[in-house]
Tab-separated table of C-alpha atoms and ligand atoms in Angstrom:
chain	number	residue	atom	x	y	z
A	5	MET	CA	357.140	-40.954	-69.725
A	6	ALA	CA	353.951	-40.806	-67.795
A	7	ARG	CA	352.067	-42.615	-64.957
A	8	ILE	CA	348.641	-43.266	-65.619
A	9	VAL	CA	345.529	-44.855	-64.263
A	10	MET	CA	342.780	-45.660	-66.964
A	11	LYS	CA	338.984	-46.753	-65.827
A	12	PHE	CA	336.991	-48.607	-68.089
A	13	GLY	CA	332.974	-48.399	-67.070
A	14	GLY	CA	330.671	-51.807	-67.203
A	15	THR	CA	329.307	-51.290	-70.763
A	16	SER	CA	333.011	-50.821	-72.265
A	17	MET	CA	333.655	-54.543	-70.211
A	18	ALA	CA	330.356	-56.018	-71.160
A	19	GLY	CA	332.035	-59.523	-73.446
A	20	THR	CA	335.014	-60.986	-75.008
A	21	GLU	CA	334.528	-58.149	-78.105
A	22	ARG	CA	334.676	-54.846	-75.751
A	23	ILE	CA	337.237	-56.505	-73.557
A	24	ARG	CA	339.175	-56.842	-76.678
A	25	ARG	CA	339.064	-53.043	-77.990
A	26	VAL	CA	339.285	-51.792	-73.924
A	27	ALA	CA	342.724	-54.471	-74.331
A	28	GLN	CA	343.729	-52.029	-77.528
A	29	ILE	CA	343.406	-48.882	-76.055
A	30	VAL	CA	345.587	-49.817	-73.137
A	31	LYS	CA	348.160	-51.205	-74.796
A	32	ARG	CA	348.755	-47.995	-77.050
A	33	GLN	CA	349.116	-46.108	-73.959
A	34	ALA	CA	351.238	-48.665	-72.603
A	35	GLU	CA	353.395	-48.524	-76.301
A	36	ARG	CA	353.789	-44.569	-75.527
A	37	GLY	CA	355.993	-45.725	-72.453
A	38	ASP	CA	353.703	-44.863	-70.174
A	39	GLU	CA	353.449	-46.264	-66.871
A	40	VAL	CA	349.827	-48.154	-66.632
A	41	ALA	CA	347.427	-49.498	-63.988
A	42	VAL	CA	344.138	-50.095	-65.259
A	43	VAL	CA	340.724	-50.334	-63.084
A	44	VAL	CA	337.562	-52.184	-64.675
A	45	SER	CA	334.120	-52.307	-63.401
A	46	ALA	CA	332.077	-55.249	-63.627
A	47	MET	CA	330.450	-56.420	-67.042
A	48	ALA	CA	327.314	-53.810	-67.334
A	49	GLY	CA	324.302	-55.452	-65.646
A	50	GLU	CA	326.544	-57.818	-63.824
A	51	THR	CA	326.385	-55.883	-60.430
A	52	ASP	CA	322.472	-55.558	-60.598
A	53	ARG	CA	322.020	-59.202	-61.119
A	54	LEU	CA	324.192	-60.013	-57.974
A	55	VAL	CA	322.152	-57.296	-55.827
A	56	ASN	CA	318.870	-59.167	-57.208
A	57	PHE	CA	319.887	-61.861	-55.633
A	58	CYS	CA	320.825	-60.888	-52.383
A	59	ARG	CA	318.073	-59.694	-52.502
A	60	GLU	CA	316.045	-62.306	-52.936
A	61	ALA	CA	318.295	-64.991	-50.346
A	62	ASN	CA	316.879	-61.776	-47.565
A	63	PRO	CA	315.184	-58.430	-48.154
A	64	LEU	CA	317.497	-57.637	-44.737
A	65	TYR	CA	320.615	-59.360	-46.122
A	66	ASP	CA	323.720	-58.777	-44.045
A	67	PRO	CA	325.755	-56.179	-46.092
A	68	ALA	CA	329.194	-58.089	-45.080
A	69	GLU	CA	327.982	-61.048	-47.220
A	70	TYR	CA	326.313	-58.360	-49.771
A	71	ASP	CA	329.446	-57.612	-50.534
A	72	VAL	CA	330.986	-60.808	-50.408
A	73	VAL	CA	328.701	-61.663	-53.625
A	74	VAL	CA	328.620	-58.217	-55.633
A	75	ALA	CA	332.480	-57.899	-55.304
A	76	SER	CA	332.516	-60.784	-57.613
A	77	GLY	CA	331.830	-58.962	-60.989
A	78	GLU	CA	334.680	-57.218	-60.358
A	79	GLN	CA	337.123	-59.966	-60.062
A	80	VAL	CA	336.108	-61.602	-63.715
A	81	THR	CA	336.899	-58.434	-65.480
A	82	SER	CA	340.030	-57.770	-64.251
A	83	GLY	CA	341.241	-61.270	-64.724
A	84	LEU	CA	339.754	-61.338	-68.882
A	85	LEU	CA	341.501	-58.308	-69.275
A	86	ALA	CA	344.780	-59.556	-67.813
A	87	ILE	CA	344.480	-62.844	-69.904
A	88	THR	CA	343.367	-60.484	-73.332
A	89	LEU	CA	346.397	-58.253	-72.529
A	90	GLN	CA	348.625	-60.895	-72.429
A	91	ALA	CA	347.407	-62.410	-75.703
A	92	MET	CA	347.805	-59.445	-77.344
A	93	GLY	CA	351.728	-59.421	-76.393
A	94	CYS	CA	351.680	-57.044	-73.027
A	95	LYS	CA	352.783	-58.303	-69.456
A	96	ALA	CA	349.826	-57.940	-67.583
A	97	ARG	CA	348.628	-59.257	-64.113
A	98	SER	CA	345.500	-58.447	-61.791
A	99	TRP	CA	345.557	-56.967	-58.694
A	100	LEU	CA	342.516	-58.025	-55.956
A	101	GLY	CA	341.675	-55.388	-54.088
A	102	TRP	CA	343.141	-57.677	-50.745
A	103	GLN	CA	346.341	-58.041	-52.606
A	104	LEU	CA	347.266	-54.659	-53.059
A	105	PRO	CA	345.395	-53.941	-50.441
A	106	ILE	CA	343.279	-51.370	-50.558
A	107	HIS	CA	342.460	-50.519	-46.612
A	108	THR	CA	338.609	-49.423	-46.073
A	109	ASP	CA	336.466	-48.649	-43.043
A	110	ASN	CA	334.082	-51.516	-42.184
A	111	ALA	CA	331.031	-49.714	-43.602
A	112	HIS	CA	329.745	-52.723	-45.490
A	113	ALA	CA	327.992	-51.838	-48.895
A	114	LYS	CA	329.231	-48.270	-48.997
A	115	ALA	CA	332.647	-48.824	-47.505
A	116	ARG	CA	335.493	-45.659	-47.463
A	117	ILE	CA	339.111	-46.354	-48.734
A	118	GLY	CA	341.803	-45.250	-46.103
A	119	THR	CA	344.709	-45.974	-47.287
A	120	ILE	CA	346.539	-48.247	-50.379
A	121	ASP	CA	349.723	-49.665	-50.098
A	122	SER	CA	351.306	-49.512	-53.443
A	123	GLU	CA	354.263	-50.027	-53.360
A	124	GLU	CA	354.941	-53.790	-54.962
A	125	LEU	CA	352.085	-52.778	-57.425
A	126	LEU	CA	354.754	-49.415	-58.144
A	127	ALA	CA	357.842	-52.104	-58.911
A	128	SER	CA	355.265	-53.586	-61.273
A	129	MET	CA	354.213	-51.187	-62.781
A	130	ALA	CA	357.788	-49.759	-63.089
A	131	GLY	CA	359.594	-53.053	-64.144
A	132	GLY	CA	356.507	-52.520	-67.137
A	133	THR	CA	353.927	-55.089	-65.978
A	134	ILE	CA	350.527	-53.511	-66.884
A	135	ALA	CA	348.249	-53.801	-63.071
A	136	VAL	CA	344.662	-54.909	-63.839
A	137	ILE	CA	342.730	-53.617	-60.601
A	138	PRO	CA	339.285	-55.045	-60.184
A	139	GLY	CA	337.063	-51.293	-58.891
A	140	PHE	CA	334.700	-51.114	-56.471
A	141	GLN	CA	336.105	-53.240	-53.599
A	142	GLY	CA	338.625	-53.292	-50.765
A	143	LEU	CA	339.567	-54.762	-47.161
A	144	THR	CA	338.447	-54.381	-43.553
A	145	ASP	CA	341.123	-54.389	-41.002
A	146	ASP	CA	339.309	-58.138	-40.022
A	147	ASN	CA	340.330	-58.639	-43.455
A	148	ARG	CA	336.841	-58.795	-44.449
A	149	ILE	CA	335.956	-57.767	-48.206
A	150	THR	CA	334.274	-54.761	-49.021
A	151	THR	CA	332.597	-52.649	-51.756
A	152	LEU	CA	332.521	-49.028	-51.964
A	153	GLY	CA	328.701	-48.253	-52.944
A	154	ARG	CA	327.390	-48.640	-56.736
A	155	GLY	CA	329.662	-46.604	-59.195
A	156	GLY	CA	332.587	-47.198	-56.974
A	157	SER	CA	335.108	-48.162	-59.165
A	158	ASP	CA	335.550	-44.675	-60.113
A	159	THR	CA	336.493	-44.230	-56.712
A	160	SER	CA	338.621	-46.583	-56.735
A	161	ALA	CA	340.664	-45.342	-59.818
A	162	VAL	CA	340.852	-41.811	-58.364
A	163	ALA	CA	342.408	-43.427	-55.252
A	164	VAL	CA	345.074	-45.603	-57.044
A	165	ALA	CA	346.007	-42.712	-59.266
A	166	ALA	CA	346.419	-40.711	-55.778
A	167	ALA	CA	348.633	-43.392	-54.470
A	168	VAL	CA	350.751	-43.950	-57.070
A	169	LYS	CA	350.581	-40.182	-58.248
A	170	ALA	CA	349.878	-40.714	-61.228
A	171	ASP	CA	349.773	-37.952	-63.833
A	172	ARG	CA	346.397	-38.282	-65.075
A	173	CYS	CA	343.511	-40.496	-64.355
A	174	ASP	CA	341.455	-41.137	-66.962
A	175	ILE	CA	337.683	-42.318	-66.690
A	176	TYR	CA	336.548	-44.398	-69.887
A	177	THR	CA	332.882	-44.759	-70.174
A	178	ASP	CA	330.184	-44.900	-73.248
A	179	VAL	CA	330.112	-41.048	-73.463
A	180	ASP	CA	332.760	-38.937	-74.599
A	181	GLY	CA	332.442	-36.409	-71.749
A	182	VAL	CA	330.561	-34.731	-69.263
A	183	TYR	CA	327.482	-32.811	-70.575
A	184	THR	CA	325.477	-29.975	-69.815
A	185	THR	CA	322.841	-32.868	-68.639
A	186	ASP	CA	322.398	-36.926	-69.492
A	187	PRO	CA	322.877	-36.840	-73.682
A	188	ARG	CA	320.768	-39.978	-73.446
A	189	ILE	CA	317.638	-37.855	-72.137
A	190	VAL	CA	318.492	-35.040	-73.928
A	191	SER	CA	320.290	-35.094	-77.311
A	192	ARG	CA	321.016	-31.796	-77.829
A	193	ALA	CA	322.753	-31.465	-74.613
A	194	ARG	CA	326.276	-29.915	-74.868
A	195	LYS	CA	329.583	-31.433	-73.740
A	196	LEU	CA	331.662	-29.337	-71.769
A	197	LYS	CA	335.247	-28.922	-72.344
A	198	ALA	CA	336.215	-28.538	-68.471
A	199	VAL	CA	333.966	-28.645	-65.618
A	200	THR	CA	335.437	-27.563	-61.857
A	201	TYR	CA	335.416	-29.859	-58.871
A	202	GLU	CA	333.245	-28.159	-56.963
A	203	GLU	CA	330.240	-28.567	-59.716
A	204	MET	CA	331.508	-31.766	-60.637
A	205	LEU	CA	330.882	-32.841	-57.467
A	206	GLU	CA	327.775	-31.169	-57.094
A	207	LEU	CA	326.264	-32.479	-60.312
A	208	ALA	CA	327.356	-35.673	-59.444
A	209	SER	CA	325.937	-35.500	-55.691
A	210	VAL	CA	322.697	-34.988	-57.180
A	211	GLY	CA	322.350	-37.915	-59.556
A	212	SER	CA	324.578	-37.422	-63.080
A	213	LYS	CA	325.776	-40.851	-62.604
A	214	VAL	CA	328.836	-40.118	-64.490
A	215	LEU	CA	331.109	-39.976	-61.905
A	216	GLN	CA	330.813	-41.124	-58.551
A	217	THR	CA	330.252	-38.537	-55.889
A	218	ARG	CA	333.170	-39.420	-53.797
A	219	SER	CA	335.170	-40.112	-56.594
A	220	VAL	CA	334.999	-36.527	-56.976
A	221	GLY	CA	335.404	-35.273	-53.741
A	222	LEU	CA	338.961	-37.554	-53.490
A	223	ALA	CA	340.084	-36.299	-56.304
A	224	MET	CA	339.173	-32.665	-55.666
A	225	LYS	CA	341.021	-33.239	-52.217
A	226	GLU	CA	344.266	-35.475	-53.479
A	227	GLY	CA	344.838	-33.013	-56.651
A	228	VAL	CA	344.027	-35.899	-58.860
A	229	ARG	CA	343.475	-34.475	-62.629
A	230	VAL	CA	340.919	-36.409	-64.099
A	231	GLN	CA	339.599	-36.532	-67.519
A	232	VAL	CA	336.435	-38.367	-68.706
A	233	LEU	CA	336.339	-40.091	-71.969
A	234	SER	CA	334.724	-42.888	-74.264
A	235	SER	CA	336.718	-46.031	-74.834
A	236	PHE	CA	333.602	-46.481	-77.875
A	237	ILE	CA	336.766	-44.960	-80.494
A	238	ASP	CA	339.186	-46.494	-83.327
A	239	GLU	CA	342.342	-46.791	-83.582
A	240	ASN	CA	342.643	-43.417	-85.466
A	241	ALA	CA	340.456	-41.380	-82.335
A	242	PRO	CA	342.993	-38.868	-80.972
A	243	SER	CA	345.155	-40.086	-78.025
A	244	ALA	CA	343.441	-39.342	-74.393
A	245	ASP	CA	346.712	-36.923	-74.072
A	246	THR	CA	345.468	-34.952	-76.226
A	247	ILE	CA	342.626	-34.153	-73.831
A	248	PRO	CA	339.614	-35.277	-76.352
A	249	GLY	CA	337.049	-35.878	-73.220
A	250	THR	CA	335.864	-33.161	-70.418
A	251	MET	CA	338.652	-32.378	-67.885
A	252	ILE	CA	337.718	-31.665	-64.130
A	253	VAL	CA	339.557	-28.678	-63.386
A	254	THR	CA	339.998	-25.850	-60.568
A	255	ASP	CA	338.289	-22.881	-60.695
A	256	GLU	CA	341.457	-21.187	-61.599
A	257	GLU	CA	341.915	-23.109	-64.387
A	258	LEU	CA	338.804	-22.674	-66.059
A	259	GLU	CA	339.062	-18.957	-65.623
A	260	ASN	CA	342.669	-19.296	-67.493
A	261	ALA	CA	341.250	-21.229	-69.587
A	262	GLN	CA	338.583	-18.683	-70.379
A	263	VAL	CA	335.911	-21.298	-71.237
A	264	GLU	CA	332.694	-19.304	-71.333
A	265	ARG	CA	330.856	-19.473	-68.206
A	266	GLN	CA	327.182	-20.076	-68.025
A	267	LEU	CA	324.783	-19.310	-65.431
A	268	ILE	CA	323.929	-23.249	-65.294
A	269	THR	CA	326.444	-25.771	-65.181
A	270	GLY	CA	324.724	-29.297	-65.542
A	271	ILE	CA	320.935	-30.478	-64.873
A	272	ALA	CA	320.635	-34.164	-63.089
A	273	ALA	CA	317.706	-36.694	-62.837
A	274	ASP	CA	317.720	-38.951	-59.862
A	275	LYS	CA	315.360	-41.578	-59.979
A	276	ASN	CA	316.967	-43.605	-57.307
A	277	GLU	CA	315.233	-41.865	-54.285
A	278	ALA	CA	312.705	-42.317	-52.128
A	279	LYS	CA	309.894	-40.600	-50.412
A	280	ILE	CA	308.692	-41.486	-47.039
A	281	THR	CA	305.945	-39.593	-44.870
A	282	LEU	CA	305.069	-39.828	-41.549
A	283	THR	CA	301.666	-38.930	-40.414
A	284	ARG	CA	300.368	-37.513	-37.383
A	285	VAL	CA	303.778	-36.901	-35.699
A	286	PRO	CA	303.288	-34.932	-32.385
A	287	ASP	CA	304.160	-31.727	-33.034
A	288	ARG	CA	306.550	-31.085	-30.123
A	289	PRO	CA	310.137	-30.693	-29.620
A	290	GLY	CA	312.336	-33.569	-29.890
A	291	ALA	CA	309.913	-35.383	-31.952
A	292	VAL	CA	311.842	-35.278	-35.464
A	293	SER	CA	315.145	-36.281	-33.236
A	294	HIS	CA	313.245	-40.134	-32.664
A	295	ILE	CA	313.522	-40.361	-36.261
A	296	PHE	CA	316.241	-39.149	-37.811
A	297	ALA	CA	318.599	-40.366	-35.200
A	298	PRO	CA	317.922	-43.881	-35.379
A	299	LEU	CA	318.147	-43.531	-39.273
A	300	ALA	CA	321.628	-41.783	-38.920
A	301	GLU	CA	322.655	-44.764	-36.599
A	302	SER	CA	321.822	-47.289	-39.362
A	303	ASN	CA	324.046	-45.316	-41.480
A	304	ILE	CA	321.108	-44.270	-43.683
A	305	ASN	CA	321.290	-40.914	-45.494
A	306	VAL	CA	318.380	-38.522	-45.348
A	307	ASP	CA	318.038	-35.990	-48.310
A	308	MET	CA	315.078	-33.571	-48.514
A	309	ILE	CA	313.058	-33.246	-45.636
A	310	ILE	CA	309.655	-31.172	-44.953
A	311	GLN	CA	307.611	-30.551	-41.716
A	312	ASN	CA	304.047	-29.872	-42.760
A	313	VAL	CA	302.644	-27.185	-41.580
A	314	GLY	CA	300.932	-28.488	-38.121
A	315	ARG	CA	297.231	-29.818	-37.976
A	316	ASP	CA	294.791	-29.238	-35.109
A	317	LYS	CA	295.570	-31.312	-32.140
A	318	GLY	CA	299.477	-30.165	-32.253
A	319	GLU	CA	300.173	-32.750	-35.144
A	320	THR	CA	302.262	-32.270	-37.983
A	321	ASP	CA	303.285	-34.690	-41.093
A	322	VAL	CA	307.302	-35.195	-41.755
A	323	THR	CA	308.111	-36.081	-45.282
A	324	PHE	CA	311.742	-37.288	-46.020
A	325	THR	CA	313.512	-38.897	-49.148
A	326	VAL	CA	316.213	-41.715	-48.390
A	327	PRO	CA	317.685	-43.915	-51.031
A	328	GLN	CA	315.760	-46.420	-52.443
A	329	ALA	CA	318.576	-49.147	-51.962
A	330	ASP	CA	317.653	-48.646	-47.968
A	331	LEU	CA	313.794	-48.421	-48.010
A	332	ALA	CA	312.978	-51.765	-46.626
A	333	ARG	CA	316.016	-51.202	-43.598
A	334	ALA	CA	314.436	-47.682	-43.202
A	335	THR	CA	310.763	-49.060	-42.804
A	336	ASP	CA	312.022	-50.986	-40.363
A	337	VAL	CA	313.762	-48.897	-38.290
A	338	LEU	CA	311.048	-46.644	-38.324
A	339	GLN	CA	308.550	-49.297	-37.463
A	340	ASN	CA	310.208	-50.270	-34.876
A	341	GLN	CA	310.529	-46.619	-33.128
A	342	ARG	CA	306.684	-46.924	-34.068
A	343	GLU	CA	305.843	-45.851	-30.720
A	344	ALA	CA	308.711	-43.462	-29.549
A	345	ILE	CA	307.787	-41.473	-32.522
A	346	GLY	CA	304.766	-41.275	-32.205
A	347	TYR	CA	303.008	-41.147	-35.535
A	348	ASN	CA	299.911	-42.725	-36.898
A	349	ARG	CA	300.816	-43.878	-40.830
A	350	LEU	CA	304.319	-45.073	-42.843
A	351	ILE	CA	303.577	-44.215	-46.567
A	352	PRO	CA	306.371	-44.932	-48.772
A	353	ASP	CA	306.730	-43.916	-52.347
A	354	THR	CA	309.109	-44.811	-54.946
A	355	LYS	CA	307.640	-43.292	-57.787
A	356	VAL	CA	309.782	-40.133	-57.158
A	357	ALA	CA	312.498	-38.593	-59.223
A	358	LYS	CA	314.814	-35.824	-57.649
A	359	ILE	CA	315.717	-33.070	-60.430
A	360	SER	CA	318.279	-30.762	-60.032
A	361	VAL	CA	320.273	-27.922	-61.164
A	362	VAL	CA	323.626	-26.604	-60.771
A	363	GLY	CA	325.861	-23.955	-61.386
A	364	VAL	CA	328.770	-21.868	-59.240
A	365	GLY	CA	326.871	-18.697	-61.263
A	366	MET	CA	323.991	-18.847	-58.826
A	367	LYS	CA	325.887	-17.581	-55.692
A	368	SER	CA	325.829	-14.634	-57.395
A	369	HIS	CA	322.229	-14.401	-59.475
A	370	ALA	CA	319.160	-14.189	-58.288
A	371	GLY	CA	316.319	-15.591	-59.975
A	372	VAL	CA	317.793	-19.452	-61.317
A	373	ALA	CA	315.365	-21.045	-58.761
A	374	SER	CA	312.029	-19.034	-60.121
A	375	THR	CA	312.728	-20.027	-63.620
A	376	MET	CA	312.861	-23.563	-62.104
A	377	PHE	CA	309.490	-23.248	-60.447
A	378	THR	CA	308.033	-21.403	-63.250
A	379	ALA	CA	309.212	-23.354	-66.107
A	380	LEU	CA	307.628	-26.484	-63.844
A	381	ALA	CA	304.800	-24.868	-63.770
A	382	GLU	CA	304.306	-24.445	-67.276
A	383	ARG	CA	304.016	-27.671	-67.867
A	384	LYS	CA	302.036	-28.204	-65.017
A	385	ILE	CA	304.659	-30.445	-63.529
A	386	ASN	CA	304.163	-30.711	-59.681
A	387	ILE	CA	306.748	-29.664	-57.007
A	388	GLN	CA	306.718	-32.440	-53.788
A	389	ALA	CA	309.479	-31.062	-52.035
A	390	ILE	CA	312.565	-28.231	-52.746
A	391	SER	CA	315.899	-28.344	-50.971
A	392	THR	CA	318.657	-25.993	-52.155
A	393	SER	CA	322.148	-25.557	-51.673
A	394	GLU	CA	325.472	-22.531	-52.141
A	395	ILE	CA	325.267	-23.893	-56.206
A	396	LYS	CA	322.109	-26.071	-56.377
A	397	VAL	CA	318.688	-26.153	-56.714
A	398	SER	CA	316.543	-29.681	-56.644
A	399	VAL	CA	312.572	-30.548	-56.386
A	400	LEU	CA	311.078	-33.891	-56.014
A	401	ILE	CA	308.963	-35.039	-58.872
A	402	ASP	CA	306.684	-37.344	-60.114
A	403	GLU	CA	308.988	-40.092	-62.115
A	404	ASP	CA	307.037	-40.318	-64.634
A	405	GLU	CA	307.922	-36.569	-65.229
A	406	THR	CA	311.619	-37.103	-65.185
A	407	GLU	CA	312.757	-36.767	-69.087
A	408	LEU	CA	309.975	-34.093	-69.360
A	409	ALA	CA	311.503	-32.032	-66.558
A	410	VAL	CA	314.813	-32.203	-67.480
A	411	ARG	CA	314.242	-31.677	-71.228
A	412	VAL	CA	312.055	-28.084	-70.107
A	413	LEU	CA	314.420	-27.226	-67.542
A	414	HIS	CA	317.544	-27.376	-70.289
A	415	THR	CA	315.594	-25.399	-72.832
A	416	ALA	CA	314.613	-22.762	-69.720
A	417	TYR	CA	318.488	-22.404	-69.019
A	418	GLY	CA	319.191	-22.079	-73.116
A	419	LEU	CA	321.570	-24.702	-72.393
A	420	ASP	CA	320.225	-26.568	-75.687
A	421	ALA	CA	322.647	-26.870	-78.691
A	422	ASP	CA	322.347	-24.866	-81.725
B	505	LIG	P1	330.140	-46.914	-66.367
B	505	LIG	O1	329.698	-47.540	-66.709
B	505	LIG	O2	331.245	-46.350	-67.531
B	505	LIG	O3	331.077	-46.288	-64.712
B	505	LIG	P2	327.719	-45.226	-65.774
B	505	LIG	O4	326.644	-45.552	-66.600
B	505	LIG	O5	327.780	-45.315	-64.801
B	505	LIG	O6	328.858	-45.528	-66.806
B	505	LIG	O7	327.872	-43.450	-66.760
B	505	LIG	C1	328.103	-43.005	-68.176
B	505	LIG	C2	326.294	-42.672	-68.083
B	505	LIG	O8	325.924	-41.383	-67.231
B	505	LIG	C3	325.985	-42.262	-69.412
B	505	LIG	O9	326.064	-42.969	-70.018
B	505	LIG	C4	325.031	-40.990	-69.232
B	505	LIG	O10	323.636	-41.978	-69.712
B	505	LIG	C5	324.879	-40.755	-67.658
B	505	LIG	N1	324.946	-39.468	-67.531
B	505	LIG	C6	324.018	-38.599	-66.217
B	505	LIG	N2	324.320	-37.091	-66.562
B	505	LIG	C7	325.864	-37.224	-67.498
B	505	LIG	C8	326.613	-35.917	-68.116
B	505	LIG	N3	325.969	-34.672	-67.292
B	505	LIG	N4	327.338	-36.255	-68.683
B	505	LIG	C9	327.003	-37.481	-69.504
B	505	LIG	N5	326.962	-38.676	-68.950
B	505	LIG	C10	325.592	-38.233	-68.195
B	506	LIG	N1	329.874	-52.690	-60.859
B	506	LIG	C1	329.641	-51.376	-59.770
B	506	LIG	C2	328.381	-51.032	-60.037
B	506	LIG	O1	327.626	-51.286	-61.232
B	506	LIG	C3	330.696	-50.806	-59.421
B	506	LIG	C4	331.547	-49.589	-60.818
B	506	LIG	O2	330.752	-50.060	-62.379
B	506	LIG	O3	331.609	-48.618	-60.821
B	506	LIG	O4	327.796	-49.736	-59.129
B	507	LIG	MG1	329.818	-45.670	-63.310
């Protein structure tokens, strides 16, 4: 007997028919005699719909009330899955975020999970009842509902897996594993048998939305075994226990598995960034901190930053990126600080995309960045900003060139499947 946490994403939960297929996969796992907890997303498109309602009501909405609205999508699917499992003769019940409870901090719309009270849940699972848990939601110390940021159900699943000490956390989605790049963009993308926590963390953080970044960080910290696999399977498909998907593993496990390592593991694209340029900022000590300190205070993450070469008269342009979802708030903050910063114009641009190549091989090989720049230059794709880390190189380009850039780079690094 094993204890398994299964997570199903939005496409897998989109409608009664699909929920029935999910219930069959869950039932099959439970019939092996395993203790099962299921974490579910809202139906595909539902969270976007709810976010839009908030924006329409007020673009500068109160994040605490936003959480009340957007957490509702998962409440619906968790109840529906419990009903469907019961109809198939399984014992099942839902556990809303506040019923466990899943404790979080109070950073609304991007809350972090602290602890999960899992005693009752474990007792119920031990009694053979399948636990159905809405992903994405938690509770602050003063009993307000929180959500964990877009894609947060992955993190809910890993957190539950850590809390109940699960043998494995299976993330079921609409692709059958982690690929060298988004298989919807590049049809010759290759499926990876295994990928290290470190690489998956970097891939997720630069936009491979197959797993939420925090879920990978948490899995790494807590040693949770995570598999990514498809929910679009028939009853004859191999069971999850044979690891048909992609396993997230330690460096050591990857070495032992003797999987051939490429210089580049994967390529990711992120269209959810926005670029802000402040023109004619005074070129003197402290000017930059007047820009970034108030953004940090407002909990807005700044990613790429370029301070251009100073113009005449001791002025410079400063360009940086923020999540598109935070653009309205960032603009508001910067406009309020206009005098303190002393800039001339604020130019927002949402038509940008960040393309990143990731691989631990980079640590020991030179030339990865120059291959990238050359391949993009050959296709006349202009680079607007660059950032790097030990195992990643990212560039900012025009959003319209995203697909082309990813394809070109996939070929340039020799990743195309035969
Ligand atoms: P879910 O609703 O199940 O959480 P997501 O849409 O969040 O699913 O994530 C799955 C999607 O991630 C896939 O449909 C695919 O388009 C995308 N994706 C991006 N990069 C990758 C990658 N490297 N490997 C696999 N899928 C990827
Ligand atoms: N429903 C939420 C979202 O769309 C959380 C998730 O599906 O992971 O972001
Ligand atoms: Mg997701």
